[in-house]
PDB file of N, CA and C in Angstrom:
ATOM      1  N   MET S 144      71.996 110.660 185.973  1.00  0.00           N
ATOM      2  CA  MET S 144      71.662 111.438 184.932  1.00  0.00           C
ATOM      3  C   MET S 144      71.846 110.620 183.645  1.00  0.00           C
ATOM      4  N   LYS S 145      71.040 110.797 182.657  1.00  0.00           N
ATOM      5  CA  LYS S 145      71.055 110.060 181.384  1.00  0.00           C
ATOM      6  C   LYS S 145      72.025 110.728 180.455  1.00  0.00           C
ATOM      7  N   LEU S 146      72.606 109.942 179.604  1.00  0.00           N
ATOM      8  CA  LEU S 146      73.447 110.574 178.529  1.00  0.00           C
ATOM      9  C   LEU S 146      72.631 110.756 177.349  1.00  0.00           C
ATOM     10  N   SER S 147      72.881 111.858 176.554  1.00  0.00           N
ATOM     11  CA  SER S 147      72.278 112.058 175.293  1.00  0.00           C
ATOM     12  C   SER S 147      72.799 111.132 174.254  1.00  0.00           C
ATOM     13  N   ARG S 148      71.976 111.016 173.250  1.00  0.00           N
ATOM     14  CA  ARG S 148      72.385 110.236 172.086  1.00  0.00           C
ATOM     15  C   ARG S 148      73.811 110.553 171.553  1.00  0.00           C
ATOM     16  N   TYR S 149      74.003 111.847 171.546  1.00  0.00           N
ATOM     17  CA  TYR S 149      75.230 112.360 170.953  1.00  0.00           C
ATOM     18  C   TYR S 149      76.453 111.896 171.868  1.00  0.00           C
ATOM     19  N   GLU S 150      76.264 111.893 173.267  1.00  0.00           N
ATOM     20  CA  GLU S 150      77.207 111.626 174.276  1.00  0.00           C
ATOM     21  C   GLU S 150      77.406 110.071 174.062  1.00  0.00           C
ATOM     22  N   VAL S 151      76.546 109.296 173.822  1.00  0.00           N
ATOM     23  CA  VAL S 151      76.741 107.737 173.719  1.00  0.00           C
ATOM     24  C   VAL S 151      77.485 107.480 172.401  1.00  0.00           C
ATOM     25  N   GLU S 152      77.049 108.237 171.305  1.00  0.00           N
ATOM     26  CA  GLU S 152      77.666 107.965 170.062  1.00  0.00           C
ATOM     27  C   GLU S 152      79.226 108.423 170.091  1.00  0.00           C
ATOM     28  N   SER S 153      79.443 109.520 170.828  1.00  0.00           N
ATOM     29  CA  SER S 153      80.855 109.908 170.997  1.00  0.00           C
ATOM     30  C   SER S 153      81.692 108.929 171.704  1.00  0.00           C
ATOM     31  N   LYS S 154      81.102 108.428 172.793  1.00  0.00           N
ATOM     32  CA  LYS S 154      81.776 107.405 173.468  1.00  0.00           C
ATOM     33  C   LYS S 154      82.133 106.138 172.738  1.00  0.00           C
ATOM     34  N   VAL S 155      81.126 105.716 171.920  1.00  0.00           N
ATOM     35  CA  VAL S 155      81.254 104.502 171.012  1.00  0.00           C
ATOM     36  C   VAL S 155      82.363 104.770 170.016  1.00  0.00           C
ATOM     37  N   ASN S 156      82.326 105.968 169.473  1.00  0.00           N
ATOM     38  CA  ASN S 156      83.390 106.463 168.482  1.00  0.00           C
ATOM     39  C   ASN S 156      84.749 106.291 169.107  1.00  0.00           C
ATOM     40  N   GLN S 157      84.847 106.764 170.313  1.00  0.00           N
ATOM     41  CA  GLN S 157      86.216 106.699 171.060  1.00  0.00           C
ATOM     42  C   GLN S 157      86.654 105.213 171.190  1.00  0.00           C
ATOM     43  N   ILE S 158      85.631 104.368 171.486  1.00  0.00           N
ATOM     44  CA  ILE S 158      85.997 102.901 171.587  1.00  0.00           C
ATOM     45  C   ILE S 158      86.479 102.388 170.225  1.00  0.00           C
ATOM     46  N   VAL S 159      85.784 102.735 169.209  1.00  0.00           N
ATOM     47  CA  VAL S 159      86.145 102.242 167.814  1.00  0.00           C
ATOM     48  C   VAL S 159      87.547 102.721 167.483  1.00  0.00           C
ATOM     49  N   GLU S 160      87.831 104.082 167.764  1.00  0.00           N
ATOM     50  CA  GLU S 160      89.103 104.607 167.381  1.00  0.00           C
ATOM     51  C   GLU S 160      90.234 103.935 168.244  1.00  0.00           C
ATOM     52  N   SER S 161      89.971 103.643 169.499  1.00  0.00           N
ATOM     53  CA  SER S 161      90.957 103.009 170.360  1.00  0.00           C
ATOM     54  C   SER S 161      91.377 101.614 169.813  1.00  0.00           C
ATOM     55  N   ILE S 162      90.212 100.821 169.550  1.00  0.00           N
ATOM     56  CA  ILE S 162      90.529  99.530 168.993  1.00  0.00           C
ATOM     57  C   ILE S 162      91.153  99.504 167.716  1.00  0.00           C
ATOM     58  N   ALA S 163      90.907 100.410 166.769  1.00  0.00           N
ATOM     59  CA  ALA S 163      91.491 100.513 165.502  1.00  0.00           C
ATOM     60  C   ALA S 163      92.970 100.911 165.704  1.00  0.00           C
ATOM     61  N   GLU S 164      93.213 101.807 166.508  1.00  0.00           N
ATOM     62  CA  GLU S 164      94.625 102.216 166.773  1.00  0.00           C
ATOM     63  C   GLU S 164      95.487 101.106 167.367  1.00  0.00           C
ATOM     64  N   GLU S 165      94.871 100.421 168.413  1.00  0.00           N
ATOM     65  CA  GLU S 165      95.674  99.401 169.056  1.00  0.00           C
ATOM     66  C   GLU S 165      95.910  98.152 168.036  1.00  0.00           C
ATOM     67  N   ASN S 166      95.124  98.005 167.223  1.00  0.00           N
ATOM     68  CA  ASN S 166      95.281  96.855 166.266  1.00  0.00           C
ATOM     69  C   ASN S 166      95.747  97.217 164.912  1.00  0.00           C
ATOM     70  N   GLU S 167      95.965  98.522 164.652  1.00  0.00           N
ATOM     71  CA  GLU S 167      96.482  99.078 163.512  1.00  0.00           C
ATOM     72  C   GLU S 167      95.739  98.643 162.301  1.00  0.00           C
ATOM     73  N   VAL S 168      94.406  98.911 162.392  1.00  0.00           N
ATOM     74  CA  VAL S 168      93.491  98.713 161.330  1.00  0.00           C
ATOM     75  C   VAL S 168      92.633  99.936 161.045  1.00  0.00           C
ATOM     76  N   ASP S 169      91.909  99.959 159.890  1.00  0.00           N
ATOM     77  CA  ASP S 169      91.126 101.187 159.530  1.00  0.00           C
ATOM     78  C   ASP S 169      89.985 101.360 160.505  1.00  0.00           C
ATOM     79  N   LYS S 170      89.556 102.486 160.652  1.00  0.00           N
ATOM     80  CA  LYS S 170      88.404 102.787 161.661  1.00  0.00           C
ATOM     81  C   LYS S 170      87.190 102.134 161.342  1.00  0.00           C
ATOM     82  N   ASN S 171      87.032 101.710 160.204  1.00  0.00           N
ATOM     83  CA  ASN S 171      85.710 101.034 159.821  1.00  0.00           C
ATOM     84  C   ASN S 171      85.934  99.547 159.603  1.00  0.00           C
ATOM     85  N   PHE S 172      86.772  99.000 160.466  1.00  0.00           N
ATOM     86  CA  PHE S 172      87.090  97.501 160.439  1.00  0.00           C
ATOM     87  C   PHE S 172      85.892  96.557 160.662  1.00  0.00           C
ATOM     88  N   TYR S 173      84.867  97.103 161.121  1.00  0.00           N
ATOM     89  CA  TYR S 173      83.567  96.428 161.496  1.00  0.00           C
ATOM     90  C   TYR S 173      82.638  96.343 160.319  1.00  0.00           C
ATOM     91  N   GLY S 174      82.964  97.093 159.274  1.00  0.00           N
ATOM     92  CA  GLY S 174      82.038  97.090 158.082  1.00  0.00           C
ATOM     93  C   GLY S 174      81.436  98.469 157.841  1.00  0.00           C
ATOM     94  N   ASP S 175      80.440  98.572 156.943  1.00  0.00           N
ATOM     95  CA  ASP S 175      79.788  99.925 156.575  1.00  0.00           C
ATOM     96  C   ASP S 175      78.952 100.555 157.726  1.00  0.00           C
ATOM     97  N   CYS S 176      78.488  99.831 158.584  1.00  0.00           N
ATOM     98  CA  CYS S 176      77.676 100.402 159.655  1.00  0.00           C
ATOM     99  C   CYS S 176      77.793  99.603 160.986  1.00  0.00           C
ATOM    100  N   TYR S 177      77.544 100.198 162.130  1.00  0.00           N
ATOM    101  CA  TYR S 177      77.632  99.515 163.350  1.00  0.00           C
ATOM    102  C   TYR S 177      76.855  98.214 163.330  1.00  0.00           C
ATOM    103  N   PRO S 178      77.351  97.190 164.031  1.00  0.00           N
ATOM    104  CA  PRO S 178      76.612  95.933 164.114  1.00  0.00           C
ATOM    105  C   PRO S 178      75.279  96.150 164.949  1.00  0.00           C
ATOM    106  N   LEU S 179      74.253  95.390 164.631  1.00  0.00           N
ATOM    107  CA  LEU S 179      72.997  95.525 165.202  1.00  0.00           C
ATOM    108  C   LEU S 179      73.066  95.503 166.756  1.00  0.00           C
ATOM    109  N   GLU S 180      73.889  94.549 167.257  1.00  0.00           N
ATOM    110  CA  GLU S 180      74.052  94.484 168.649  1.00  0.00           C
ATOM    111  C   GLU S 180      74.575  95.760 169.296  1.00  0.00           C
ATOM    112  N   VAL S 181      75.392  96.430 168.634  1.00  0.00           N
ATOM    113  CA  VAL S 181      75.975  97.718 169.148  1.00  0.00           C
ATOM    114  C   VAL S 181      74.908  98.710 169.247  1.00  0.00           C
ATOM    115  N   MET S 182      74.094  98.827 168.167  1.00  0.00           N
ATOM    116  CA  MET S 182      73.026  99.835 168.106  1.00  0.00           C
ATOM    117  C   MET S 182      71.995  99.581 169.222  1.00  0.00           C
ATOM    118  N   MET S 183      71.740  98.342 169.447  1.00  0.00           N
ATOM    119  CA  MET S 183      70.778  97.973 170.541  1.00  0.00           C
ATOM    120  C   MET S 183      71.357  98.364 171.893  1.00  0.00           C
ATOM    121  N   LEU S 184      72.618  98.163 172.056  1.00  0.00           N
ATOM    122  CA  LEU S 184      73.282  98.440 173.324  1.00  0.00           C
ATOM    123  C   LEU S 184      73.283 100.033 173.506  1.00  0.00           C
ATOM    124  N   GLU S 185      73.563 100.745 172.381  1.00  0.00           N
ATOM    125  CA  GLU S 185      73.527 102.145 172.418  1.00  0.00           C
ATOM    126  C   GLU S 185      72.182 102.720 172.957  1.00  0.00           C
ATOM    127  N   ASN S 186      71.069 102.104 172.446  1.00  0.00           N
ATOM    128  CA  ASN S 186      69.695 102.555 172.817  1.00  0.00           C
ATOM    129  C   ASN S 186      69.466 102.285 174.304  1.00  0.00           C
ATOM    130  N   LYS S 187      70.018 101.124 174.795  1.00  0.00           N
ATOM    131  CA  LYS S 187      69.809 100.865 176.234  1.00  0.00           C
ATOM    132  C   LYS S 187      70.588 101.867 177.061  1.00  0.00           C
ATOM    133  N   ILE S 188      71.783 102.206 176.593  1.00  0.00           N
ATOM    134  CA  ILE S 188      72.571 103.216 177.364  1.00  0.00           C
ATOM    135  C   ILE S 188      71.918 104.594 177.534  1.00  0.00           C
ATOM    136  N   THR S 189      71.225 104.904 176.501  1.00  0.00           N
ATOM    137  CA  THR S 189      70.540 106.215 176.567  1.00  0.00           C
ATOM    138  C   THR S 189      69.475 106.360 177.640  1.00  0.00           C
ATOM    139  N   LEU S 190      68.932 105.149 178.018  1.00  0.00           N
ATOM    140  CA  LEU S 190      67.851 105.041 179.018  1.00  0.00           C
ATOM    141  C   LEU S 190      68.342 104.865 180.385  1.00  0.00           C
ATOM    142  N   LEU S 191      69.652 104.546 180.572  1.00  0.00           N
ATOM    143  CA  LEU S 191      70.088 104.307 181.915  1.00  0.00           C
ATOM    144  C   LEU S 191      70.463 105.607 182.650  1.00  0.00           C
ATOM    145  N   THR S 192      70.363 105.536 184.002  1.00  0.00           N
ATOM    146  CA  THR S 192      70.807 106.721 184.712  1.00  0.00           C
ATOM    147  C   THR S 192      72.012 106.291 185.602  1.00  0.00           C
ATOM    148  N   ASP S 193      72.201 104.958 185.775  1.00  0.00           N
ATOM    149  CA  ASP S 193      73.249 104.489 186.702  1.00  0.00           C
ATOM    150  C   ASP S 193      74.569 104.382 185.891  1.00  0.00           C
ATOM    151  N   GLU S 194      75.647 105.045 186.237  1.00  0.00           N
ATOM    152  CA  GLU S 194      76.901 105.062 185.542  1.00  0.00           C
ATOM    153  C   GLU S 194      77.504 103.760 185.503  1.00  0.00           C
ATOM    154  N   VAL S 195      77.515 103.028 186.590  1.00  0.00           N
ATOM    155  CA  VAL S 195      78.142 101.705 186.607  1.00  0.00           C
ATOM    156  C   VAL S 195      77.388 100.821 185.479  1.00  0.00           C
ATOM    157  N   ASP S 196      76.106 100.783 185.453  1.00  0.00           N
ATOM    158  CA  ASP S 196      75.421 100.029 184.392  1.00  0.00           C
ATOM    159  C   ASP S 196      75.773 100.416 182.978  1.00  0.00           C
ATOM    160  N   ARG S 197      75.939 101.815 182.859  1.00  0.00           N
ATOM    161  CA  ARG S 197      76.331 102.221 181.465  1.00  0.00           C
ATOM    162  C   ARG S 197      77.626 101.739 181.001  1.00  0.00           C
ATOM    163  N   GLU S 198      78.686 101.842 182.003  1.00  0.00           N
ATOM    164  CA  GLU S 198      80.003 101.386 181.830  1.00  0.00           C
ATOM    165  C   GLU S 198      80.007  99.930 181.441  1.00  0.00           C
ATOM    166  N   GLU S 199      79.102  99.175 182.110  1.00  0.00           N
ATOM    167  CA  GLU S 199      79.198  97.714 181.791  1.00  0.00           C
ATOM    168  C   GLU S 199      78.736  97.577 180.254  1.00  0.00           C
ATOM    169  N   LEU S 200      77.725  98.256 179.832  1.00  0.00           N
ATOM    170  CA  LEU S 200      77.298  98.140 178.438  1.00  0.00           C
ATOM    171  C   LEU S 200      78.203  98.726 177.437  1.00  0.00           C
ATOM    172  N   PHE S 201      79.043  99.747 177.808  1.00  0.00           N
ATOM    173  CA  PHE S 201      80.077 100.252 176.965  1.00  0.00           C
ATOM    174  C   PHE S 201      81.239  99.080 176.891  1.00  0.00           C
ATOM    175  N   GLU S 202      81.426  98.385 177.953  1.00  0.00           N
ATOM    176  CA  GLU S 202      82.341  97.278 177.855  1.00  0.00           C
ATOM    177  C   GLU S 202      81.832  96.123 176.905  1.00  0.00           C
ATOM    178  N   GLU S 203      80.472  95.929 176.904  1.00  0.00           N
ATOM    179  CA  GLU S 203      80.049  94.987 175.947  1.00  0.00           C
ATOM    180  C   GLU S 203      80.176  95.342 174.547  1.00  0.00           C
ATOM    181  N   ILE S 204      79.951  96.682 174.251  1.00  0.00           N
ATOM    182  CA  ILE S 204      80.129  97.175 173.013  1.00  0.00           C
ATOM    183  C   ILE S 204      81.565  97.051 172.615  1.00  0.00           C
ATOM    184  N   LYS S 205      82.530  97.227 173.494  1.00  0.00           N
ATOM    185  CA  LYS S 205      83.963  97.067 173.168  1.00  0.00           C
ATOM    186  C   LYS S 205      84.174  95.667 172.736  1.00  0.00           C
ATOM    187  N   LYS S 206      83.588  94.634 173.413  1.00  0.00           N
ATOM    188  CA  LYS S 206      83.855  93.183 173.105  1.00  0.00           C
ATOM    189  C   LYS S 206      83.243  92.920 171.737  1.00  0.00           C
ATOM    190  N   VAL S 207      82.056  93.561 171.512  1.00  0.00           N
ATOM    191  CA  VAL S 207      81.514  93.234 170.134  1.00  0.00           C
ATOM    192  C   VAL S 207      82.407  93.727 169.018  1.00  0.00           C
ATOM    193  N   PHE S 208      82.956  94.915 169.208  1.00  0.00           N
ATOM    194  CA  PHE S 208      83.860  95.450 168.199  1.00  0.00           C
ATOM    195  C   PHE S 208      85.102  94.560 168.160  1.00  0.00           C
ATOM    196  N   GLU S 209      85.670  94.263 169.236  1.00  0.00           N
ATOM    197  CA  GLU S 209      86.925  93.431 169.246  1.00  0.00           C
ATOM    198  C   GLU S 209      86.728  92.141 168.616  1.00  0.00           C
ATOM    199  N   SER S 210      85.448  91.622 168.519  1.00  0.00           N
ATOM    200  CA  SER S 210      85.293  90.368 167.777  1.00  0.00           C
ATOM    201  C   SER S 210      85.423  90.507 166.312  1.00  0.00           C
ATOM    202  N   TYR S 211      85.500  91.729 165.840  1.00  0.00           N
ATOM    203  CA  TYR S 211      85.512  91.931 164.408  1.00  0.00           C
ATOM    204  C   TYR S 211      86.970  91.928 163.948  1.00  0.00           C
ATOM    205  N   ILE S 212      87.917  91.947 164.969  1.00  0.00           N
ATOM    206  CA  ILE S 212      89.408  91.985 164.615  1.00  0.00           C
ATOM    207  C   ILE S 212      89.871  90.638 164.299  1.00  0.00           C
TER     208      ILE S 212
END
């Protein structure tokens, strides 16, 4: 089953909040808008039906955000 755009955005928001909390930084530590790489990965996730593949891309998104710390 595919995830809706809203579901993907919610998961990414949880990732951002988790990283911000762990590192004691503001929730917009990455800048004014999500990095292009994150937005591209979000688009890919909405097309995937395999949960394992989606989780791998969410991990990539986490790594991108962590690179901004």
